[in-house]
Coordinates of C-alpha atoms in Angstrom, one line a residue:
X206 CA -3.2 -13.2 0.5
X207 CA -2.4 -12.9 -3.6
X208 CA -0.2 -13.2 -6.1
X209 CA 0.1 -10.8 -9.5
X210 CA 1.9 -12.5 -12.5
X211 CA 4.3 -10.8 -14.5
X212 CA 5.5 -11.8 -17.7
X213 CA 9.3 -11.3 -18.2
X214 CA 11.0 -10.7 -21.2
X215 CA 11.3 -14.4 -21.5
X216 CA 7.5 -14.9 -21.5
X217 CA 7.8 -16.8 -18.4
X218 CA 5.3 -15.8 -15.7
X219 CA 7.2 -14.6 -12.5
X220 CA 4.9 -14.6 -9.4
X221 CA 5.4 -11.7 -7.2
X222 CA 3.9 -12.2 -3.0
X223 CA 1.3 -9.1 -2.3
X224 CA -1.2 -9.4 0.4
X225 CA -4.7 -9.1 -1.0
X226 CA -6.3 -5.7 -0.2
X227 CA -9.4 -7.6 1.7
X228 CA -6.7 -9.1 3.9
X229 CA -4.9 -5.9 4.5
X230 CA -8.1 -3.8 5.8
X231 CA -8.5 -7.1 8.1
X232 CA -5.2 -6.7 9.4
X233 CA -6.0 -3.0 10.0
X234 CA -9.5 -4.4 11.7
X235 CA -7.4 -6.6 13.9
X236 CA -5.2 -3.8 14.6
X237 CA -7.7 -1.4 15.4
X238 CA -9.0 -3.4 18.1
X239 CA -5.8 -4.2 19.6
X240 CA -5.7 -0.4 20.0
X241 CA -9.1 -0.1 21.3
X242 CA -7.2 -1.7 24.7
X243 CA -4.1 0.9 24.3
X244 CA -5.2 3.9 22.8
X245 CA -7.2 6.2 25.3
X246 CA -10.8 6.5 24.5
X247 CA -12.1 9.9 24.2
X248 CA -14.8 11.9 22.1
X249 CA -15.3 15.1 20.5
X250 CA -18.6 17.0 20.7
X251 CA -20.2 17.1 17.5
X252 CA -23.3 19.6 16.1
X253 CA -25.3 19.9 13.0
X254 CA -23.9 23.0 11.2
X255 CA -25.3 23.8 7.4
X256 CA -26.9 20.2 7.7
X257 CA -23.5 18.6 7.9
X258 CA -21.9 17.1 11.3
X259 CA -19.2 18.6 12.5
X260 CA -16.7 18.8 15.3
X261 CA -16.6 21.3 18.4
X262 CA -13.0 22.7 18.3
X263 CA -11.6 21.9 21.5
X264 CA -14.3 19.2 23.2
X265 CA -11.8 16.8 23.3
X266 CA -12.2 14.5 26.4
X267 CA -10.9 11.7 27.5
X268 CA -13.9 9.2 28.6
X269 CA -13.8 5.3 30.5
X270 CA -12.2 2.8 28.0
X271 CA -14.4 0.3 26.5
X272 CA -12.1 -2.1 24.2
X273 CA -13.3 -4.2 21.5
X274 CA -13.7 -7.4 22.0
X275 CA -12.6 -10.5 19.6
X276 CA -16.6 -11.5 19.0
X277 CA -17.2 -7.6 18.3
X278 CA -14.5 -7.3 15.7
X279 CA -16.4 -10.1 12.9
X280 CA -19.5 -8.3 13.9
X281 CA -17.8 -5.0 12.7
X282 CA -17.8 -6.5 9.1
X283 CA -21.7 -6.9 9.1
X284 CA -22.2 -3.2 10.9
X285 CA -19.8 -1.7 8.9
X286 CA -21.4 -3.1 5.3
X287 CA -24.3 -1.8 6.7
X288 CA -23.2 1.4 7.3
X289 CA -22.0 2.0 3.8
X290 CA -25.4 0.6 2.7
X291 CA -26.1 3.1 0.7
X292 CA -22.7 3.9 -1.3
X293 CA -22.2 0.1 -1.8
X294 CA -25.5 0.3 -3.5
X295 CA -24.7 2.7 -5.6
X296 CA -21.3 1.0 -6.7
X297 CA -23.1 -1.5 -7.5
X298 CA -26.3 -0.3 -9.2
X299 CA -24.0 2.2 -11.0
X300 CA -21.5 -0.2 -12.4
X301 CA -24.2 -3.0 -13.8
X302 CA -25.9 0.4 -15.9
X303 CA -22.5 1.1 -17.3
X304 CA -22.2 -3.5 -17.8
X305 CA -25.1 -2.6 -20.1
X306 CA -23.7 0.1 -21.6
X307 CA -20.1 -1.9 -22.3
X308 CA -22.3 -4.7 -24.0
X309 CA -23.9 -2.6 -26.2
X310 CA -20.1 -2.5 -27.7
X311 CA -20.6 1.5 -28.2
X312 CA -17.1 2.4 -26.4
X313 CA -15.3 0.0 -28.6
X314 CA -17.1 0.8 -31.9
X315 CA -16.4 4.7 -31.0
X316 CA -12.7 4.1 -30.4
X317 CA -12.6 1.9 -33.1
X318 CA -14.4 4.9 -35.0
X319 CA -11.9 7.4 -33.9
X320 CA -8.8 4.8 -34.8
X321 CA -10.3 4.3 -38.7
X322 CA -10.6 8.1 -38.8
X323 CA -6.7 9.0 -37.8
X324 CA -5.6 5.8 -40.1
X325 CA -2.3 7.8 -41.6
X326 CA -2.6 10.9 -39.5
X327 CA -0.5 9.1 -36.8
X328 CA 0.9 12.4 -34.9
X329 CA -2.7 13.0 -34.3
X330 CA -3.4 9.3 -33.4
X331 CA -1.9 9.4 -29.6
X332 CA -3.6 12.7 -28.3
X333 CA -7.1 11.9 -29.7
X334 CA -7.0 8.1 -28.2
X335 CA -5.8 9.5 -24.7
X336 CA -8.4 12.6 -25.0
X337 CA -11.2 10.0 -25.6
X338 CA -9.9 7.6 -23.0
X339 CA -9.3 10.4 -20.4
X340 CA -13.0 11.6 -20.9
X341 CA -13.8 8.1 -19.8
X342 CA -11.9 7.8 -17.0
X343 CA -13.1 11.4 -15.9
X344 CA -16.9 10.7 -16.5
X345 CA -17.5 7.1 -15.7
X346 CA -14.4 6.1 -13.7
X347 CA -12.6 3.7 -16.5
X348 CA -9.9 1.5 -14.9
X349 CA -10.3 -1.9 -15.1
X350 CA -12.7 -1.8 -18.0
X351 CA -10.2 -0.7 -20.1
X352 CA -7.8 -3.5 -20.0
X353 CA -10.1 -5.0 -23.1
X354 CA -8.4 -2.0 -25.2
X355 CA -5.0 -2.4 -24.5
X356 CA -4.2 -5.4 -27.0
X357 CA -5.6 -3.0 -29.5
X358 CA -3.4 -0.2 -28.2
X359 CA -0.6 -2.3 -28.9
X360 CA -1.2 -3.3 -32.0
X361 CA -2.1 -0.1 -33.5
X362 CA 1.2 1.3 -32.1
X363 CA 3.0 -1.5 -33.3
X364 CA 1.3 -1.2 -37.3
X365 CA 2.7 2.6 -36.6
X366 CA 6.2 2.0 -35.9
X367 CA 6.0 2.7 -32.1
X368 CA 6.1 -0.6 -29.3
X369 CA 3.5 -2.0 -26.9
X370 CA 4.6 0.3 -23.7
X371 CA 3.2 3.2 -26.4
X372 CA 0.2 0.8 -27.4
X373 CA -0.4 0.2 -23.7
X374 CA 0.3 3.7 -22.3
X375 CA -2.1 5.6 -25.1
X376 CA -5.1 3.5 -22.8
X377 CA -3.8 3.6 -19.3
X378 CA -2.2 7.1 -19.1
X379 CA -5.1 8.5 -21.0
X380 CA -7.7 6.5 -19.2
X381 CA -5.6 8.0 -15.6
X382 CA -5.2 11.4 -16.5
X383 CA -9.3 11.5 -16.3
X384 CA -9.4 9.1 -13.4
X385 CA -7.0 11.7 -11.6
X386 CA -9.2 14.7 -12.9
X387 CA -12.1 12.7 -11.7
X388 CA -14.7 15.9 -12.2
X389 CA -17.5 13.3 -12.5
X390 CA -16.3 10.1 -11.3
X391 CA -19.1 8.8 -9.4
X392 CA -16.8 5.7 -7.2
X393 CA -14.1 8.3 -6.1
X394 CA -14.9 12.0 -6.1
X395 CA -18.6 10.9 -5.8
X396 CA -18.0 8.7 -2.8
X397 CA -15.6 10.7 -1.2
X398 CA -17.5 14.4 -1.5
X399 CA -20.9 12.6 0.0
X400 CA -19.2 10.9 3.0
X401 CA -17.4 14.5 3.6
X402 CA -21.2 16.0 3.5
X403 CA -19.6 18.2 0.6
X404 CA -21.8 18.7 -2.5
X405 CA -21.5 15.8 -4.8
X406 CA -19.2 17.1 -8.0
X407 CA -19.0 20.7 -6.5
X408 CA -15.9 22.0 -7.2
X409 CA -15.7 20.6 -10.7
X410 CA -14.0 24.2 -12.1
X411 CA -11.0 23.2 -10.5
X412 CA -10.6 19.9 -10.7
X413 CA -11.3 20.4 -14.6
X414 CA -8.4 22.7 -14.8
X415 CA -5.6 20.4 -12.7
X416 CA -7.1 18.0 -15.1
X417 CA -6.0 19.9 -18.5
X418 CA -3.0 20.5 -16.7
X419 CA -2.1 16.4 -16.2
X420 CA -3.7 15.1 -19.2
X421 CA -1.2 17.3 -21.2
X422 CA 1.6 16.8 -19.3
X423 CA 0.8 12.7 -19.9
X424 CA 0.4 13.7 -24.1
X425 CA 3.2 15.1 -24.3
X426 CA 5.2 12.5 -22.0
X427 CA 4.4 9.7 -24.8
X428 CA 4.4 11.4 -27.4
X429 CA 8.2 12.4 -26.8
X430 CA 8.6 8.5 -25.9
X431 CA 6.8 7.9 -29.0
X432 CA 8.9 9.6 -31.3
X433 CA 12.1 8.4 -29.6
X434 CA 11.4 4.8 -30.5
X435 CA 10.3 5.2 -33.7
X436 CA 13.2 7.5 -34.7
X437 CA 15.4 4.4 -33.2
X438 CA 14.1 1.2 -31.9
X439 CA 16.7 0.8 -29.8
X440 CA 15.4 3.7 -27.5
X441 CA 11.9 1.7 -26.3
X442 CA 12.4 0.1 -23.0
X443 CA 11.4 -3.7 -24.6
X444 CA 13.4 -3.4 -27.5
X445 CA 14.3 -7.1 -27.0
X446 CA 10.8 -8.1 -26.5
X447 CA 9.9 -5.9 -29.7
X448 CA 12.6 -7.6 -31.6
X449 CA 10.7 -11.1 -31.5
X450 CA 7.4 -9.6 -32.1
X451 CA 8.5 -7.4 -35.3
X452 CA 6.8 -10.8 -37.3
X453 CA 3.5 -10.9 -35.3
X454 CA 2.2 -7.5 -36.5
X455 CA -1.3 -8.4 -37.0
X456 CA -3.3 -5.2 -37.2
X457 CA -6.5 -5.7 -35.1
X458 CA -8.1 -2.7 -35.7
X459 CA -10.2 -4.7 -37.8
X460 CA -11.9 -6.5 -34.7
X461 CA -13.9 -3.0 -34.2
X462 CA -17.6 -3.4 -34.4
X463 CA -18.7 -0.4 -37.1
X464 CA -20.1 2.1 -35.5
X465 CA -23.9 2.6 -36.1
X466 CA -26.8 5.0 -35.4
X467 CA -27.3 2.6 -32.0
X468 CA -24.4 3.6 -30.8
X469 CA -24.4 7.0 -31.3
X470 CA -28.1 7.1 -29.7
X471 CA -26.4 5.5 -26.7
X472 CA -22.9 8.3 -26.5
X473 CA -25.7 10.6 -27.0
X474 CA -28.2 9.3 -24.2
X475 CA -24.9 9.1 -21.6
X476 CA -24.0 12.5 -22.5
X477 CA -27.4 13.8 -21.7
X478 CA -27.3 11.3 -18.4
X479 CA -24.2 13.0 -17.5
X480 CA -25.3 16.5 -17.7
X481 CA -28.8 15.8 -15.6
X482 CA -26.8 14.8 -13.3
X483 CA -24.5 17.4 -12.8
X484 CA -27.8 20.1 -13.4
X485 CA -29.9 18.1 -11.0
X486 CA -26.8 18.0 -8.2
X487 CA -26.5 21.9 -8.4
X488 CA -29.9 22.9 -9.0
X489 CA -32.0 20.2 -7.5
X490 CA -29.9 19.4 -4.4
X491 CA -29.2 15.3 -5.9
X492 CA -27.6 12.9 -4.1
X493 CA -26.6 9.6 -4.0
X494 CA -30.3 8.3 -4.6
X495 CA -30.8 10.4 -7.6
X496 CA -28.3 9.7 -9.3
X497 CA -28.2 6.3 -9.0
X498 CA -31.5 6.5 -10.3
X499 CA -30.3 8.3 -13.5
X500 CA -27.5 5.7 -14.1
X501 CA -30.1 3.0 -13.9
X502 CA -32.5 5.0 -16.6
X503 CA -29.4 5.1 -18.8
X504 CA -28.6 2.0 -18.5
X505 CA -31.5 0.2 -19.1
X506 CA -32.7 2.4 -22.4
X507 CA -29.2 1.8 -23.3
X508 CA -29.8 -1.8 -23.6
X509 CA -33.2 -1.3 -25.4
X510 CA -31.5 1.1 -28.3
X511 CA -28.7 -1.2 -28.3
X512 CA -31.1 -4.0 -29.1
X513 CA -30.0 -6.8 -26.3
X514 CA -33.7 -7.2 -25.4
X515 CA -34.7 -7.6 -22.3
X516 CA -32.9 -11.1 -21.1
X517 CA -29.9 -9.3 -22.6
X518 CA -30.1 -6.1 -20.6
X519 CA -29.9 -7.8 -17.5
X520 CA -27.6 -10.1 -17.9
X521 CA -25.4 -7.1 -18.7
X522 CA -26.5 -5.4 -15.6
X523 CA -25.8 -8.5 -13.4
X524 CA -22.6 -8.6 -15.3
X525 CA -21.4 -5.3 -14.4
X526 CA -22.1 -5.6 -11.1
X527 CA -20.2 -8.7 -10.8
X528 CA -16.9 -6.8 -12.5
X529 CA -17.4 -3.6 -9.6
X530 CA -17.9 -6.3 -6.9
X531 CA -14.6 -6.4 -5.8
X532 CA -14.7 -2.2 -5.3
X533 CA -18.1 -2.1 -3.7
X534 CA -17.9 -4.7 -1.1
X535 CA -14.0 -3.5 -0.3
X536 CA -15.9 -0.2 1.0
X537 CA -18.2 -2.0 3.9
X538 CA -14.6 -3.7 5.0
X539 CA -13.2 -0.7 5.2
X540 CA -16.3 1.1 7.0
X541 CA -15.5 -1.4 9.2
X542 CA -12.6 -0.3 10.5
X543 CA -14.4 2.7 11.4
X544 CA -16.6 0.8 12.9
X545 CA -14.1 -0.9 15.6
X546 CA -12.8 2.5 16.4
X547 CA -16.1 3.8 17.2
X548 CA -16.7 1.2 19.3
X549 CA -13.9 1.4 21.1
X550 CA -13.8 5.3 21.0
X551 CA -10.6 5.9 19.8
X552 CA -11.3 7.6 16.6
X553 CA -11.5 11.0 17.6
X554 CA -8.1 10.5 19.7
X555 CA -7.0 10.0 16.6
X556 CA -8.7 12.4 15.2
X557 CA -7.4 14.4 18.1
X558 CA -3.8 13.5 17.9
X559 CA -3.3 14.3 14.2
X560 CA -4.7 17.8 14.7
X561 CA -2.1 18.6 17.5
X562 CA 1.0 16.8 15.3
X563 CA 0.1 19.3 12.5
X564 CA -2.2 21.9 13.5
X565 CA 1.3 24.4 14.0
X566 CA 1.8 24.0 10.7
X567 CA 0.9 26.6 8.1
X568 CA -2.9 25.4 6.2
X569 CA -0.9 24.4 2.9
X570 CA 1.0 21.8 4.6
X571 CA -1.3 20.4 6.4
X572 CA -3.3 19.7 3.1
X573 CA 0.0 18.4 2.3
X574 CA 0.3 16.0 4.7
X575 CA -3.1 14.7 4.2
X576 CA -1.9 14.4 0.6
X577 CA 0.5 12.6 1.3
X578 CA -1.0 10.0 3.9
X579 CA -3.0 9.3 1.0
X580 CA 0.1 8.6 -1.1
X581 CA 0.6 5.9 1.1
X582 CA -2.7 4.4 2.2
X583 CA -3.1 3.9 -1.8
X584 CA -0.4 1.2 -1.6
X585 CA -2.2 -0.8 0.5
X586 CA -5.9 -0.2 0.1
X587 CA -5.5 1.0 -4.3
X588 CA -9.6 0.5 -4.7
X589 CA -10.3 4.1 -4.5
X590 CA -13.7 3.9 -2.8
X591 CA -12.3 1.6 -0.5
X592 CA -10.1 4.3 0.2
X593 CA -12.4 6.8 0.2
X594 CA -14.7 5.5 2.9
X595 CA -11.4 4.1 5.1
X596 CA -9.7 7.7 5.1
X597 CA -12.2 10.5 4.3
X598 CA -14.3 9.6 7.9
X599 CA -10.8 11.0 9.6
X600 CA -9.9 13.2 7.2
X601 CA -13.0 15.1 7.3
X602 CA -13.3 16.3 11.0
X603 CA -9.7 16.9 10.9
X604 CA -10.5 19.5 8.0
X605 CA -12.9 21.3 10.3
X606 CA -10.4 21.2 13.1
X607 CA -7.9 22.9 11.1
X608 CA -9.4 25.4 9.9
X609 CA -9.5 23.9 6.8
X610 CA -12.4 23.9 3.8
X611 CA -13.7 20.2 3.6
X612 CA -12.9 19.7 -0.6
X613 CA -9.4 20.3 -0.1
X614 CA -9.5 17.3 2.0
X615 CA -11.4 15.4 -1.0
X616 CA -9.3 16.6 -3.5
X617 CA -5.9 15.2 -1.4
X618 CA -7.9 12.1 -1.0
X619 CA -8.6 12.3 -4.8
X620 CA -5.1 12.8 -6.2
X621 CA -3.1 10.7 -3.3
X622 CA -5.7 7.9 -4.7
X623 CA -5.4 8.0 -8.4
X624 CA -1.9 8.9 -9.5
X625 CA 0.4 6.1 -7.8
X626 CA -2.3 3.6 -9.6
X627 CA 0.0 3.7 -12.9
X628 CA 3.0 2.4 -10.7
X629 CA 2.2 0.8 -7.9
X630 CA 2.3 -3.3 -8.3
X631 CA -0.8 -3.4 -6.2
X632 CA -3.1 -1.4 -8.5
X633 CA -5.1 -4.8 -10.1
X634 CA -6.0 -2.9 -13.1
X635 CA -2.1 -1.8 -13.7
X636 CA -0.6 -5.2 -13.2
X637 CA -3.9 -6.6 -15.0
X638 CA -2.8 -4.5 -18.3
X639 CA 0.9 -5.0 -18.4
X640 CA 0.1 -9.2 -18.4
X641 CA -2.2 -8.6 -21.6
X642 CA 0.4 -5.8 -23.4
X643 CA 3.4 -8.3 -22.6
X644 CA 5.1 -6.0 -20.3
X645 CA 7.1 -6.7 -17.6
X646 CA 6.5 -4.7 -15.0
X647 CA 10.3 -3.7 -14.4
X648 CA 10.3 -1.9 -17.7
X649 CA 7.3 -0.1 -17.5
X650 CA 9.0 1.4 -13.8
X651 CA 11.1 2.9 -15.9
X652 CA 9.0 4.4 -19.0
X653 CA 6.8 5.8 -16.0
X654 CA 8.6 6.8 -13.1
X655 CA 9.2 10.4 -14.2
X656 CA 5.7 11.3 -15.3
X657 CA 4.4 10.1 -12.1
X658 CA 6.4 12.5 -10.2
X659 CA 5.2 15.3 -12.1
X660 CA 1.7 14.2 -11.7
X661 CA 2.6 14.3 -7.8
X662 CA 4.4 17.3 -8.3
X663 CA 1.0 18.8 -9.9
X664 CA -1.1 17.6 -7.6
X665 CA 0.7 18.7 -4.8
X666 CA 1.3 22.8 -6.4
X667 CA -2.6 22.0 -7.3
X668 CA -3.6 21.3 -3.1
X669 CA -1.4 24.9 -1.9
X670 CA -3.4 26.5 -5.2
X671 CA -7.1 24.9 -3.5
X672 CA -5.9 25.9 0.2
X673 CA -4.4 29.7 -1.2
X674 CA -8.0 30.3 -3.1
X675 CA -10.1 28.6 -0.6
X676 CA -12.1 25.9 -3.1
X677 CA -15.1 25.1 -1.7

């Protein structure tokens, strides 16, 4: 079990009870194999169709019950990291090439870049920082990493007349708006297309245009905030916590590395990366493997043109592995889940049950109910690859039951995942940048609330769009 700390306006640090997510998925273990002695154990049929597996509509049996016993539940954990083998791996191997990356300080010297370059253009200022931010967070799957920007977001919002929910809002919400996109986000839409046997980053037309479609709606939401609070103080949701900083103003802008031919060689070499990656998944057939391979290839010549030498490199390497640790081991917990329902055999009466609660339902709301049972797993299990390989194991024969194409059940996975992270207080990487921006959490409910219900309100007109045009 954990605690998150929030500062109040006081600067006192208020300790709010959550479970930890680790502890959560082993209540839902525990859980599970209570069930296993309840629940009736049956089984679908399954066949190879197109090289993926995939249920026979209407083999549903009920079989002899075989519950799981208390001995069989720890060895789940083992089994079930196992299992995920390969997309822990690549979690792993793929965040300690983008540790490398970070350490070559070529993200902050290009923001910094971009910051120098709007100095006095300051209408300009918030669209740019969450375009550049939201390319992150759509490419490489920024979320936690960005928490190192937001004292700068502050202050440059600050030196500009706005306050630090602006500051901290120009990172997050710009950072999210490409995490929610997620057209190339290898530990959500990457994880969650290759456990649904869907083509890794296939439908990437769409998800591009729902992402145009949220990113602007997030400019525009701070930007009218924006304007608001520097046309009156008064009007920013910490204007008594503004008031005592009005005489700590230091501009860190200066803190920027400059940015240098190295770095540029290394935005230019994970460009490239990026679009092998994509070629080599459409024209090549890539998986998981390959592009793991290409993320450690960029990774490593990333650390030679950023001159860390070789002790250096891998340090990073082991260093960014440590940071995505927490994400990649969270997805063999929650295979294990899977694991205890298989072993007991109740997974496709689940499986089985959902279909006949919803199957009388027209196909655009049962995408929204999926949807929406992501909404709320993502309270309780936020790491989205943890979520990913809890959910999209169900979610996926369910999809073939229905009638329904497989991506739309990745892309209600993908958007249930990613938009409550701005407002939910047990999203690590949201209470993790309010505590550095000095924001209680409280206020920032309230500066947010209404643009995360038109992100769900998007997302949701975006699933009936994907079920009405059948993206595959």
């Amino acid at each position: 079990m954990g605690t998150n700390e929030i500062t109040t306006p006081s600067g006192e640090q208020k300790k709010r009870w959550i479970p930890h997510t680790y502890a959560i998925l082993f209540t839902i273990m525990i859980l599970a194999a209570i069930a296993s002695y309840i629940v009736p154990a049956g089984e679908f049929e399954r066949i190879e169709v197109d090289g993926r597996t995939a249920v026979v509509e209407g083999s549903y049996a009920e079989i002899e019950q075989n519950p799981v016993t208390p001995f069989e539940l720890f060895k789940a954990i083992p089994l079930g990291m196992s299992a995920a083998s390969q997309i822990i791996f690549y979690i792993f191997l793929v965040g300690g090439s983008f540790g490398i990356i970070q350490a070559t300080g070529t993200i902050e010297a290009g923001i910094g870049k971009a910051v120098h370059k709007l100095e006095n253009k300051e209408r300009f200022l918030i669209p740019v920082i969450m375009i550049l931010f939201s390319i992150l967070g759509a490419t490489i799957g920024l979320s936690e990493e960005a928490i190192i920007f937001v004292p700068i977001g502050v202050a440059v919002a600050r030196a500009l007349g706005f306050d630090a929910v602006t500051g901290t809002a120009m990172v997050s919400l710009g950072a999210a708006s490409g995490f929610i996109g997620g057209m190339l986000n290898p530990f959500t839409v990457g994880v969650a297309q290759s456990i649904a046997e869907v083509k890794v980053f296939s439908g990437i037309g769409f998800r591009f245009a729902v992402y145009l479609v949220v990113l602007t709606v997030a400019i525009l939401y701070v930007m009218n905030y924006a304007k608001k609070v520097k046309r009156d103080p008064k009007n920013s949701v910490i204007y008594d916590i503004e008031l005592k900083m009005k005489n700590k103003q230091a501009d860190e802008r200066d803190e920027f590395q400059q940015f240098n031919w190295r770095h540029a060689s290394v935005l230019a070499l994970l460009a490239g990366g990026l679009v092998t990656n994509v070629y080599g998944v459409f024209k090549w057939d890539w998986f998981l493997t390959e592009l793991t391979a290409t993320f450690i290839i960029i990774g490593l010549l990333s650390g030679f043109i950023g001159n860390l030498g070789i002790n250096g490199t891998f340090e990073a390497f082991v260093e960014g592995m440590k940071l995505i640790a927490f994400g990649a081991l969270i997805v063999g917990f929650a295979r294990a889940i899977l694991v205890v329902m298989e072993q007991g055999y109740i997974i496709d009466t689940v499986i089985f049950g959902l279909s006949n609660l919803i199957s009388s339902l027209p196909p655009s709301l049962n995408a929204v109910g999926m949807y929406v049972t992501q909404i709320i797993m993502n309270f309780f299990i936020p790491s989205g690859s943890g979520q990913a390989a809890t959910t999209m194991p169900i979610m996926t024969p369910l999809a073939d039951l229905l009638g329904m194409e497989r991506q739309i059940a990745v892309l209600a996975f993908q958007y249930g995942d990613a938009i409550t992270n701005s407002i939910i207080p047990t999203s690590a990487s949201l209470m993790a940048y309010l505590a550095v921006a000095g924001v209680p959490y409280e206020r920032w409910v309230k500066f947010i609330w209404k643009l995360v219900l038109a992100w769900l309100l998007i997302a949701l007109v975006a699933i009936v769009v994907a079920v009405a045009i059948g993206v595959s």
